[in-house]
Short mmCIF file of C-alpha atoms and ligand atoms in Angstrom, two decimals:
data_model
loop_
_atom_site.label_atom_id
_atom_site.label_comp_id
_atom_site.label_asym_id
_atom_site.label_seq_id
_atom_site.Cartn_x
_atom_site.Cartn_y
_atom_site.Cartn_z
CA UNK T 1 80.27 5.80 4.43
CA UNK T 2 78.51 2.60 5.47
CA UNK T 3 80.60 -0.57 3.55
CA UNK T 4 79.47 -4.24 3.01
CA UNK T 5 81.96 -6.68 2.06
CA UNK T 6 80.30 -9.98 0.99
CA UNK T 7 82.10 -13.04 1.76
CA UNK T 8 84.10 -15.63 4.14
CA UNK T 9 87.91 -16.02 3.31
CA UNK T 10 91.15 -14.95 4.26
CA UNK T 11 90.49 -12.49 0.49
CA UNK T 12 87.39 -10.60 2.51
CA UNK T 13 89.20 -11.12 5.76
CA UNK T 14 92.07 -8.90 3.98
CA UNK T 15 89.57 -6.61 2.18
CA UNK T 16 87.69 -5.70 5.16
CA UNK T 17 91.40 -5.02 7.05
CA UNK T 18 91.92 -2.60 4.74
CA UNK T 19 88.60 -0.63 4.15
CA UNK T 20 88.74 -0.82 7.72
CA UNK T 21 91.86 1.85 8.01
CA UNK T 22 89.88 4.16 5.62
CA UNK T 23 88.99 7.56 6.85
CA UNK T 24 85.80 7.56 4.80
CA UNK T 25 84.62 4.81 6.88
CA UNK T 26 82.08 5.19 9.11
CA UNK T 27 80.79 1.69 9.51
CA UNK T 28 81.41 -1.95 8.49
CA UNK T 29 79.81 -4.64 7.65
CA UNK T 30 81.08 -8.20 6.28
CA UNK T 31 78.61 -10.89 5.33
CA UNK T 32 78.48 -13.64 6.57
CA UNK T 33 82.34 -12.93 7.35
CA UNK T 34 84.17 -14.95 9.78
CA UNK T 35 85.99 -14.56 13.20
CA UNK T 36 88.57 -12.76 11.71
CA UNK T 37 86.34 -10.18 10.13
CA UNK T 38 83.88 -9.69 13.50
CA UNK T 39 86.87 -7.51 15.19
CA UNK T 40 86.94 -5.45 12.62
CA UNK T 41 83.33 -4.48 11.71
CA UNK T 42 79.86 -6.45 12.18
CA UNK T 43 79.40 -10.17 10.82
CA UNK T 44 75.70 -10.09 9.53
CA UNK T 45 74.31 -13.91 9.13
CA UNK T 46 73.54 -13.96 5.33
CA UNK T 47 74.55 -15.61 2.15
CA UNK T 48 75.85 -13.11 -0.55
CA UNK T 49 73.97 -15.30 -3.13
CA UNK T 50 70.72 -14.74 -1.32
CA UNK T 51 70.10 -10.75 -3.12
CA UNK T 52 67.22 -10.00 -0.90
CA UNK T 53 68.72 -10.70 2.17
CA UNK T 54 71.88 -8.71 0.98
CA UNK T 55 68.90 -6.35 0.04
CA UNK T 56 67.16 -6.02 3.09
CA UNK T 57 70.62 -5.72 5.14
CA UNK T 58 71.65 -2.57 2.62
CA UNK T 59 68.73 -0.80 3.29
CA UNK T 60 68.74 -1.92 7.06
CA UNK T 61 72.18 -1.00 7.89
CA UNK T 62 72.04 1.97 5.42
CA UNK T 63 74.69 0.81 3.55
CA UNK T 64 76.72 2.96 0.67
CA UNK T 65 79.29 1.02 -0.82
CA UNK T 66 79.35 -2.91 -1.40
CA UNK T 67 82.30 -5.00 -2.07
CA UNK T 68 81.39 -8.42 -3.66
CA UNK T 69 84.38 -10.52 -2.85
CA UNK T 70 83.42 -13.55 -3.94
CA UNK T 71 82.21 -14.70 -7.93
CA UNK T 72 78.89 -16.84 -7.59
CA UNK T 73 77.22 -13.38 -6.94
CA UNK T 74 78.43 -11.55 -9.44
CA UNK T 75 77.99 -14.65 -12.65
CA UNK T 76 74.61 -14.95 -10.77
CA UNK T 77 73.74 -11.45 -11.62
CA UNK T 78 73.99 -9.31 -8.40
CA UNK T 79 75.13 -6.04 -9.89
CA UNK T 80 72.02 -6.22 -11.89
CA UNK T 81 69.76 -7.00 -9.04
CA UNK T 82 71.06 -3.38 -7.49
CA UNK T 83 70.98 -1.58 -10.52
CA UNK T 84 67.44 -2.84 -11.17
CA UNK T 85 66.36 -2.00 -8.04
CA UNK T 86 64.86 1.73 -7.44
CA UNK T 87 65.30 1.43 -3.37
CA UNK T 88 69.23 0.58 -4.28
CA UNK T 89 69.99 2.74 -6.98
CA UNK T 90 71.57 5.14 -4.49
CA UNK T 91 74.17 2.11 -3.62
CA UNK T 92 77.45 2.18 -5.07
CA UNK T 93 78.03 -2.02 -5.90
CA UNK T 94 81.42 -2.95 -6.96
CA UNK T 95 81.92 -5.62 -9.32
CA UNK T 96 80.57 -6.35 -13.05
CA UNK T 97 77.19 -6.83 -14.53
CA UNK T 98 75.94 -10.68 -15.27
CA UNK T 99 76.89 -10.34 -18.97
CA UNK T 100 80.35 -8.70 -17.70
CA UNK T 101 80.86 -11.53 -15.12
CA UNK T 102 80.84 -14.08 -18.03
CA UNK T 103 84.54 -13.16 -18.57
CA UNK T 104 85.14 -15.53 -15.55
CA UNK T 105 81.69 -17.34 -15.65
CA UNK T 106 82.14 -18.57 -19.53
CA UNK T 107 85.71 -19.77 -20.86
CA UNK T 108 83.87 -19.42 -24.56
CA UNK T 109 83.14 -15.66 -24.09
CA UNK T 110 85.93 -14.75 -22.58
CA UNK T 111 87.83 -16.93 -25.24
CA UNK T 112 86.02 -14.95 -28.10
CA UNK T 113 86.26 -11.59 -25.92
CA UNK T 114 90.01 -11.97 -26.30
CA UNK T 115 89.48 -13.08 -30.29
CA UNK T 116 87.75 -9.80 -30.77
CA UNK T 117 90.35 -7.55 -28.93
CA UNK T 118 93.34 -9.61 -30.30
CA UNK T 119 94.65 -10.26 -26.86
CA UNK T 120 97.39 -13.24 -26.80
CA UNK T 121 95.99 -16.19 -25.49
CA UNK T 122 96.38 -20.10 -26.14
CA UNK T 123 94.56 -21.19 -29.63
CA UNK T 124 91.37 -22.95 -29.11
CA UNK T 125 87.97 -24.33 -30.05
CA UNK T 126 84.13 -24.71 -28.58
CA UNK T 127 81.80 -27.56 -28.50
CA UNK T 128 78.81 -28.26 -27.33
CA UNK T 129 77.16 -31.38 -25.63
CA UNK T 130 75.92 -32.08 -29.11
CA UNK T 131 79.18 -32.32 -30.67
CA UNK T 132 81.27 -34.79 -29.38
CA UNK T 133 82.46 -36.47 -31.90
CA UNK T 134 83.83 -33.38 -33.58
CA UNK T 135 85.04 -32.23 -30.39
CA UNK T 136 87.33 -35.84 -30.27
CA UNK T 137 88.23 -34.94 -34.09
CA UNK T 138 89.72 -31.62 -33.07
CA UNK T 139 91.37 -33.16 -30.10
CA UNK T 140 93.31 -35.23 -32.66
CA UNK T 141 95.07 -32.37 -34.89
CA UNK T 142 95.86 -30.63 -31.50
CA UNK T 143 99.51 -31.98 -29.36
CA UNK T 144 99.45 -33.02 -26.32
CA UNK T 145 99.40 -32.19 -23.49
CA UNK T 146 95.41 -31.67 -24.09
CA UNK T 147 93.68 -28.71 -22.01
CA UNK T 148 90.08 -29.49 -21.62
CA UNK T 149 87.85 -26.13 -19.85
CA UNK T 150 84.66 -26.36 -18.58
CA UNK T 151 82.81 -23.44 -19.89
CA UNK T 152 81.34 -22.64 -17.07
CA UNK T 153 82.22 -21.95 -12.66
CA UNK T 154 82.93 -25.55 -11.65
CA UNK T 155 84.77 -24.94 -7.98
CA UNK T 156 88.17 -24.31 -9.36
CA UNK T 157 88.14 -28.14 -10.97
CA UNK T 158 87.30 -27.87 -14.05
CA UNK T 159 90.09 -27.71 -15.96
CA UNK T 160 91.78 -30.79 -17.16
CA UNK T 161 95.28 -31.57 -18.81
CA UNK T 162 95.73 -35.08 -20.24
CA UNK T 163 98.89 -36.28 -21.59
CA UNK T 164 96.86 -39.43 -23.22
CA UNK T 165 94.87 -38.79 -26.72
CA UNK T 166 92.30 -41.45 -25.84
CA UNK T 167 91.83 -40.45 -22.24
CA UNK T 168 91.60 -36.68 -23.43
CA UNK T 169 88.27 -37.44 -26.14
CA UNK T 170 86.83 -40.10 -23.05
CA UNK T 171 87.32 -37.01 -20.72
CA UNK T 172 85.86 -34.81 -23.12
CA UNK T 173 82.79 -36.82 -23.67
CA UNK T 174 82.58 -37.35 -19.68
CA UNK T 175 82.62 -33.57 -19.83
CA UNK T 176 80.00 -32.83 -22.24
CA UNK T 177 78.07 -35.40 -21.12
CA UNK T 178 77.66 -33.03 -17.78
CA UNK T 179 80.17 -33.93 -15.34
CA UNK T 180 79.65 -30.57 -13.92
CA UNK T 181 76.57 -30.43 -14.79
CA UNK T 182 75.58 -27.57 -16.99
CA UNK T 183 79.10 -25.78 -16.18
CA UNK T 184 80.33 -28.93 -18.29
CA UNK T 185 77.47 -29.13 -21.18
CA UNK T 186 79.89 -26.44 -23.23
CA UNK T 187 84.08 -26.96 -23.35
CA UNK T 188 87.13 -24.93 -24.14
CA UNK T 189 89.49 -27.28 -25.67
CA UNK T 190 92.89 -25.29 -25.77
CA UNK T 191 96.71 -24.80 -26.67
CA UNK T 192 98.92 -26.03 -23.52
CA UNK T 193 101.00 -23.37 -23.12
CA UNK T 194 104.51 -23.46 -21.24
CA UNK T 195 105.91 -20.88 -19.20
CA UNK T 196 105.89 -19.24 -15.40
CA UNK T 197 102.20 -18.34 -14.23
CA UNK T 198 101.95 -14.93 -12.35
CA UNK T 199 98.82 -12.72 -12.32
CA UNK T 200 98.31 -9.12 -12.16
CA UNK T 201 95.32 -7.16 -10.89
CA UNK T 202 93.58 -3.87 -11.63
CA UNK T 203 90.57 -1.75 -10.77
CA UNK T 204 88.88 -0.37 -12.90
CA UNK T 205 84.76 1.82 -13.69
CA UNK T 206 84.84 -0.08 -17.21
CA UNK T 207 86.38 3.53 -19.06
CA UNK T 208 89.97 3.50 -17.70
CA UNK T 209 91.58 1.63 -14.66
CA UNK T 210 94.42 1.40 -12.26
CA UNK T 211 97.38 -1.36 -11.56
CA UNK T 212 97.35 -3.45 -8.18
CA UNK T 213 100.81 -4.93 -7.34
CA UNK T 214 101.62 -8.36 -9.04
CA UNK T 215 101.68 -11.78 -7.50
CA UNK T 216 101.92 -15.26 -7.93
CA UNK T 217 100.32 -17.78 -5.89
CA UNK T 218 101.25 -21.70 -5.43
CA UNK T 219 98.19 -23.86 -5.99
CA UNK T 220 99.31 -27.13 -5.27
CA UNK T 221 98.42 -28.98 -2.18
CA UNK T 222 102.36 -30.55 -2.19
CA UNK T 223 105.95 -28.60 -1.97
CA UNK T 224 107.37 -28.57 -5.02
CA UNK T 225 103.68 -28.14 -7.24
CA UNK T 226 102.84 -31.52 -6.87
CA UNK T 227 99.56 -33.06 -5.87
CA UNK T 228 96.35 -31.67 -5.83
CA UNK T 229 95.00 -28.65 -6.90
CA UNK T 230 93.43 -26.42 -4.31
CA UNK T 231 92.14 -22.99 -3.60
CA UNK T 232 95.79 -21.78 -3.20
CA UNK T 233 98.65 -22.69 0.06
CA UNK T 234 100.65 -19.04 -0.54
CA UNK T 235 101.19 -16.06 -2.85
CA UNK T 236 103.97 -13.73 -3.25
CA UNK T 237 104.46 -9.68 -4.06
CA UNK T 238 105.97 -8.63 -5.93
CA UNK T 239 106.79 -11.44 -8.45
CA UNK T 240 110.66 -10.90 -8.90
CA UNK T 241 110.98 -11.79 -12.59
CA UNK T 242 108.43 -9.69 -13.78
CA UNK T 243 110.76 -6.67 -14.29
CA UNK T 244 109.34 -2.91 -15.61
CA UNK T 245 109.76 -4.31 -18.88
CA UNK T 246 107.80 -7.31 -18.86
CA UNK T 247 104.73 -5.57 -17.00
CA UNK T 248 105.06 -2.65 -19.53
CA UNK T 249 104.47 -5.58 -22.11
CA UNK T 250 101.75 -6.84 -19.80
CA UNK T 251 99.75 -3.43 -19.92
CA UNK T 252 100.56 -2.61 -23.29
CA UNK T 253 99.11 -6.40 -24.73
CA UNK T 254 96.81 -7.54 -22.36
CA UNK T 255 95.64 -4.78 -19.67
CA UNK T 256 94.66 -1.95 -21.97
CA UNK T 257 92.82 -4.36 -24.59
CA UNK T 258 91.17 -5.98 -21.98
CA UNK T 259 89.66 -2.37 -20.75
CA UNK T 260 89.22 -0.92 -24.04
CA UNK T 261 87.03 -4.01 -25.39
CA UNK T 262 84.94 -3.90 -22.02
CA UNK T 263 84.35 0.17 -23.00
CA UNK T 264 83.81 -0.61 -26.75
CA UNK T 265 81.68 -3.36 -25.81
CA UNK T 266 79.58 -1.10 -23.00
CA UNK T 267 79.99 -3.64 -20.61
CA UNK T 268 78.86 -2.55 -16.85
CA UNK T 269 81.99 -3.63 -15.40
CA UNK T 270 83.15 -1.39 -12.27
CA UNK T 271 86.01 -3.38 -9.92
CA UNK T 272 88.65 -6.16 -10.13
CA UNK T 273 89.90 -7.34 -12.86
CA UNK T 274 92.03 -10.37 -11.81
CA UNK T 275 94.31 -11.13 -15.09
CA UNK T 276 95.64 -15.18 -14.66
CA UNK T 277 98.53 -15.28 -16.76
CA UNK T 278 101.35 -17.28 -18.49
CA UNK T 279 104.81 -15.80 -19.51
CA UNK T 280 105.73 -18.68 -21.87
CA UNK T 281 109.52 -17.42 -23.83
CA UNK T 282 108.90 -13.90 -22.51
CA UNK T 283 105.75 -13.40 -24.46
CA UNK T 284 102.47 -12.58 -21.52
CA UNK T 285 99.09 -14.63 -22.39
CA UNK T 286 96.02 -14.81 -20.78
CA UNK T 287 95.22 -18.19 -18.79
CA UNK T 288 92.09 -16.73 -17.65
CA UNK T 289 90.17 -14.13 -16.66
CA UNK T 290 88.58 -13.56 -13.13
CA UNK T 291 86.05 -10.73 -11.78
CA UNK T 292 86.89 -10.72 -8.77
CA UNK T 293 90.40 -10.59 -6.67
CA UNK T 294 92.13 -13.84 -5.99
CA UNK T 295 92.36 -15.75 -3.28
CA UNK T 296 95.32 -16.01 -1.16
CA UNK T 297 96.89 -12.92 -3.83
CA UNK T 298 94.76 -10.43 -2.01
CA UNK T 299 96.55 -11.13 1.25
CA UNK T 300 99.91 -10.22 0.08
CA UNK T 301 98.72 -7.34 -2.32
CA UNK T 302 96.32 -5.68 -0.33
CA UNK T 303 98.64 -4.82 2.27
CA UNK T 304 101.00 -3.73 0.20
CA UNK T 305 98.57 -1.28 -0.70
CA UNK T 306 99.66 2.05 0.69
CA UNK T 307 96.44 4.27 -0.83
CA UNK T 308 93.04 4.05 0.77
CA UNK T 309 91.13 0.87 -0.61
CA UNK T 310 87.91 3.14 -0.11
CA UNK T 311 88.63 5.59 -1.97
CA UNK T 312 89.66 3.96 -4.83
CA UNK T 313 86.45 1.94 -5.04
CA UNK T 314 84.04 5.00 -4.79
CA UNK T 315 86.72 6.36 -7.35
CA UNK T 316 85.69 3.54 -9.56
CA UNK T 317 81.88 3.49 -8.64
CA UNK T 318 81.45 7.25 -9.73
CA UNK T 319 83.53 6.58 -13.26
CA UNK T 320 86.47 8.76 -11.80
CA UNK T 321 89.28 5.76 -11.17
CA UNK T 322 91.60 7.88 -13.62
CA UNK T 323 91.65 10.16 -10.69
CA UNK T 324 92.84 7.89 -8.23
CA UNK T 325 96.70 7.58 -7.19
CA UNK T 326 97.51 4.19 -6.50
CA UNK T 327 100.69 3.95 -4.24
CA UNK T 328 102.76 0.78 -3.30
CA UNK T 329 104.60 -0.24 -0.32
CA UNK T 330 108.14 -0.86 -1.61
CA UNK T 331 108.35 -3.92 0.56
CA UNK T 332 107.98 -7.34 -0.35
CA UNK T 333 104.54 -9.38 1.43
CA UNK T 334 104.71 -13.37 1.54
CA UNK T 335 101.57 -15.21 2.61
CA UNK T 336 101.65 -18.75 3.66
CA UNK T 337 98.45 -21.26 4.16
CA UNK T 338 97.53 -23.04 6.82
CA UNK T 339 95.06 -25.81 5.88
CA UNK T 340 93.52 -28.81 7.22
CA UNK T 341 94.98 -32.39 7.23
CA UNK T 342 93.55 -33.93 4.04
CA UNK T 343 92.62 -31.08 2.52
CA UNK T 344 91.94 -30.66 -0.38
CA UNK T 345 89.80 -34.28 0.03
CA UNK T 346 88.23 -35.19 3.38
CA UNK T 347 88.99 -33.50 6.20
CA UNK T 348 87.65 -32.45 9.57
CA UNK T 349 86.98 -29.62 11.07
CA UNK T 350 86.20 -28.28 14.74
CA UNK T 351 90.23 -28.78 15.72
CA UNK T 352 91.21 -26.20 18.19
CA UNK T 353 93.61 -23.39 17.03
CA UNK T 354 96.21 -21.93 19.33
CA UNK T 355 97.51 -18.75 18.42
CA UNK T 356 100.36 -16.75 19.21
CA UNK T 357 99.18 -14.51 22.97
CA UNK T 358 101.47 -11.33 21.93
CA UNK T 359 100.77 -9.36 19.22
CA UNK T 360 103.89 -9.96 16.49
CA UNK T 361 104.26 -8.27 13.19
CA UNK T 362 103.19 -10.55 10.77
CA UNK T 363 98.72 -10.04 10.15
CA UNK T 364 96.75 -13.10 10.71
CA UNK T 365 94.07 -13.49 8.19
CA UNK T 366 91.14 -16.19 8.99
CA UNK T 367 90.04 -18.36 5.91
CA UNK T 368 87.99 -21.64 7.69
CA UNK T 369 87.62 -20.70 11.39
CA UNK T 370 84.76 -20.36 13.75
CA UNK T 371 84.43 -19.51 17.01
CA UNK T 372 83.04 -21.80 19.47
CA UNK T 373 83.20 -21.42 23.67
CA UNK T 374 85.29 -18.55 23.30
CA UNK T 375 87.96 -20.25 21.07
CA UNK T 376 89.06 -19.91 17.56
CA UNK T 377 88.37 -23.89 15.92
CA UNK T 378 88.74 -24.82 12.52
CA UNK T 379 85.92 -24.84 10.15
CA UNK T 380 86.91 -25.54 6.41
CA UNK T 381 90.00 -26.49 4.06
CA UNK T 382 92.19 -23.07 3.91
CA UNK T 383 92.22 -22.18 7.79
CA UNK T 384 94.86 -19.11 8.51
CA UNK T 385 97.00 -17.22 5.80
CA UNK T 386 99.92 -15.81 7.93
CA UNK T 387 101.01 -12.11 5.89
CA UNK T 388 104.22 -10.72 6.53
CA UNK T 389 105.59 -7.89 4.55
CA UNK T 390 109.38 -6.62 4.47
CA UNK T 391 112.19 -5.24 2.68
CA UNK T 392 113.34 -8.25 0.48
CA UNK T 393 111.01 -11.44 -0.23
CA UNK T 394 113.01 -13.96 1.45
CA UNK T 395 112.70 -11.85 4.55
CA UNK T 396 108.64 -11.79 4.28
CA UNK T 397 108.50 -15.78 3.87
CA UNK T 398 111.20 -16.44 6.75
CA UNK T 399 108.52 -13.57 8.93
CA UNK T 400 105.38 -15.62 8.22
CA UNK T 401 107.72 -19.26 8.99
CA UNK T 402 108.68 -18.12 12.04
CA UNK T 403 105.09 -16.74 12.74
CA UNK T 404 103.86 -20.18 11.90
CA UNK T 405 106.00 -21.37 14.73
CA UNK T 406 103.60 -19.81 17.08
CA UNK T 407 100.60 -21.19 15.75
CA UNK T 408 99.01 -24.61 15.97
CA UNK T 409 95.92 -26.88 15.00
CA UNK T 410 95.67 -30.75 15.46
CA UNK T 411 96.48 -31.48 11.74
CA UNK T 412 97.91 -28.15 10.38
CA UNK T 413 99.68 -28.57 7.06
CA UNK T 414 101.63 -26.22 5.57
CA UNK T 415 103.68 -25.89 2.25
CA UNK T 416 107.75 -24.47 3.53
CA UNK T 417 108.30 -23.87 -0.11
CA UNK T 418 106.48 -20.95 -1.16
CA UNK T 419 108.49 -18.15 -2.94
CA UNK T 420 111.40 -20.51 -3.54
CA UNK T 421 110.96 -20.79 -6.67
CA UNK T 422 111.14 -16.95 -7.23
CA UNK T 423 113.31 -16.23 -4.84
CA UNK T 424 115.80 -18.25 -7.03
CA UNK T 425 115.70 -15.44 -9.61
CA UNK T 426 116.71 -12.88 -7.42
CA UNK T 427 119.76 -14.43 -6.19
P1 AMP I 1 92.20 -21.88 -14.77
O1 AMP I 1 91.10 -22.43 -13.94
O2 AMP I 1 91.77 -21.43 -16.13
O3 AMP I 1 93.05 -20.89 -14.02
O4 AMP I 1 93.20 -23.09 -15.00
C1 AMP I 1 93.75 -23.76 -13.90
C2 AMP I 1 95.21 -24.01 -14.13
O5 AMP I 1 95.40 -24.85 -15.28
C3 AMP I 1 95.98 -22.76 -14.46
O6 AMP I 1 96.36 -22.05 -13.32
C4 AMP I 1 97.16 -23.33 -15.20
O7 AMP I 1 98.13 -23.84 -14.30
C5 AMP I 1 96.57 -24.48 -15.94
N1 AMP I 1 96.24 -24.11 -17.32
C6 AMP I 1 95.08 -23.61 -17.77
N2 AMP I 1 95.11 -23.38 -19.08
C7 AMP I 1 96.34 -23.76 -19.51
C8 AMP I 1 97.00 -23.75 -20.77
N3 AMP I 1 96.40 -23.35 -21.88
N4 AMP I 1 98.27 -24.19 -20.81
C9 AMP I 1 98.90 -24.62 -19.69
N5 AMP I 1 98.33 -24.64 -18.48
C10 AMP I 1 97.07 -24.22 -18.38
N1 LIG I 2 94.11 -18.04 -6.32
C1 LIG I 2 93.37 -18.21 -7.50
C2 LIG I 2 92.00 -17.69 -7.46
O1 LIG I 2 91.60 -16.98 -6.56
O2 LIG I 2 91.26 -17.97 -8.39
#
């Protein structure tokens, strides 16, 4: 089988790794992919939001299967491009339909998706650009700390927690008023719940669907979760305090709901289901929902991934995932970020990256790099995620630390905390 995997980062970098050990393979392709992703298949020059140049390179490359790693395709209706399309109706595409994709593309319908199913998940209310003042009412029966959602994709910064009543209904009307532009014109105004976050991940063909292992990943720029948001400086897998009991709880409230309202509700909905979670007193809700796998998760639960990747996508595509046997490397896997200085504001990019000249243990998966004369440079925020996996977490993390040892950019910043906070549980 021919396989595209659209998109850039260290998450298609670790997809591609993995459909690349697949005996069903016969040849890959990653668009636009990155350095990383060129020694393991071909890098074709396209941008997965441009469908008839994804189009023309399926039909071109006589592809089979594609992955959609990333989510501005899929909320911008790529699944229903294919499916639309008589010369790609042959071509299994894995990810949801546009209406499907508004579980990650709209915090209102996945809100009232979860209403309808009765799946636990902070209280809330709506409003819309024309209701601010009612939105600033509502703000006031709510306690703070005050959780303000755009509805819609607004680059992983559009949600806002004010401790302040006033600066919560000024944000609110700065919101509505289209900060994000039309992502903003509609907002979630929610609960602030407490707890540990951890997320969980499953495939599924929109009937049934499998577990992937658990993980949590650290989003703050700074050690200790302080600072900045970003795209994400480290994940861990497993997550040690989310025993047999508390993921039976998991599935039981939240997975199987989730899958039975997408069959109930006919959805077209065949891949990832990323579930973004809080464990607040023991009880699981959902944070959020994403269609898509997360980014840095998939490079620790990928490779942890013992079953072929392949096969349990074309499992999904063809409606058979209840067929598929998902097996788990009983080791632990530790990821750790290596970004650019000033990330995630300014930074710049083009710094030369030395890496390690002997091949070690630990897999190098390439986020923001380029090559240029011959050498690897940096060309974004996230640069490297360093993977290790091994028999206890503590060993994974002090793998990928040593690992980082090697490795070297002019600027490199890197968090020497992640895990710690987990790893304090197992103790
Ligand atoms: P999201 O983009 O929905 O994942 O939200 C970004 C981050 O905001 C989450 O990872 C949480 O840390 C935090 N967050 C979102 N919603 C809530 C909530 N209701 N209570 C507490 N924290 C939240
Ligand atoms: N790491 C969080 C995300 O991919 O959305």
């Amino acid at each position: 089988m021919n396989v595209l995997v659209l998109g850039s980062g260290g998450r298609e970098h670790a997809i591609a790794w993995k459909i690349a050990q697949s005996s069903l393979l016969s040849k890959l392709f990653i668009a636009p992919g990155n350095p990383g992703t060129a020694s393991l298949g071909q890098n074709l020059n396209l941008s997965p939001v441009d469908f008839p140049s994804v189009k023309r390179a399926v039909l071109e490359h006589q592809i089979q299967l594609v992955v959609v790693g990333p989510e501005q395709p899929l909320v911008d209706g790529i699944v229903d491009f294919f499916r639309a399309d008589a010369e790609l109706a042959h071509v299994k595409i894995i990810g949801p339909s546009k209406h499907a994709a508004q579980l990650e593309g709209s915090k209102d319908f996945a809100k009232a998706f979860m209403r309808r199913h009765r799946i636990p998940t902070a209280k809330y209310a709506t409003f819309d650009h024309t209701q601010i003042t009612e939105g600033q009412a509502f703000l006031e029966t709510m306690q703070p700390p005050f959780v303000l959602k755009a509805d819609g994709l607004a680059a992983g910064k559009g949600v806002i927690i004010l401790d302040d009543l006033q600066e919560a209904k000024e944000q609110l009307a700065t919101l509505l008023n289209g900060q994000f532009g039309a992502a903003s014109r509609r907002v979630v105004i929610e609960e602030f719940l407490r707890g540990i976050e951890v997320s969980v991940f499953a495939i599924t063909d929109g009937k049934s669907y499998k577990l992937l292992p658990s993980a949590k990943d650290y989003k703050r720029i700074g050690e200790g979760d302080q600072g900045l948001n970003t795209g994400g400086m480290g994940a861990v897998s497993p997550v040690p305090f989310v025993d047999d009991a508390l993921m039976d709880r998991i599935e039981k409230e939240i997975v199987v709901p989730t899958v039975q309202g997408i069959r109930e509700e006919s959805m077209d909905y065949v891949g990832f289901i990323f579930f973004g979670l809080m464990i607040s007193d023991g009880h699981p809700f959902v944070i959020e929902y994403n269609c898509r796998m997360g980014d840095p998760e998939t490079e620790v639960v990928i490779p942890r991934l013992k079953s072929d990747l392949l096969s349990l996508l074309e499992g999904a595509a063809l409606g058979e995932i209840s067929e598929q046997d998902v097996q788990v490397d009983a080791r632990c896997a530790a990821t750790v970020m290596l970004v650019s200085g000033g990330y995630p504001g300014d930074y710049t990019t083009g710094k030369k990256i030395h890496l390690p000249q002997e091949v070690t243990d630990s897999i190098i998966f390439h986020a923001g790099t380029k090559l240029q004369d011959e050498a690897f440079v940096t060309a974004g925020g996230r640069v490297l995620a360093i993977t290790s996996l091994a028999i206890g977490l503590n060993n994974a993390l002090e793998k990928s630390y040593r690992e980082i040892g090697n490795i070297n950019f002019d600027g490199m910043v890197y968090r020497r905390d992640i895990g710690k906070d987990v790893l304090g549980e197992l103790a």
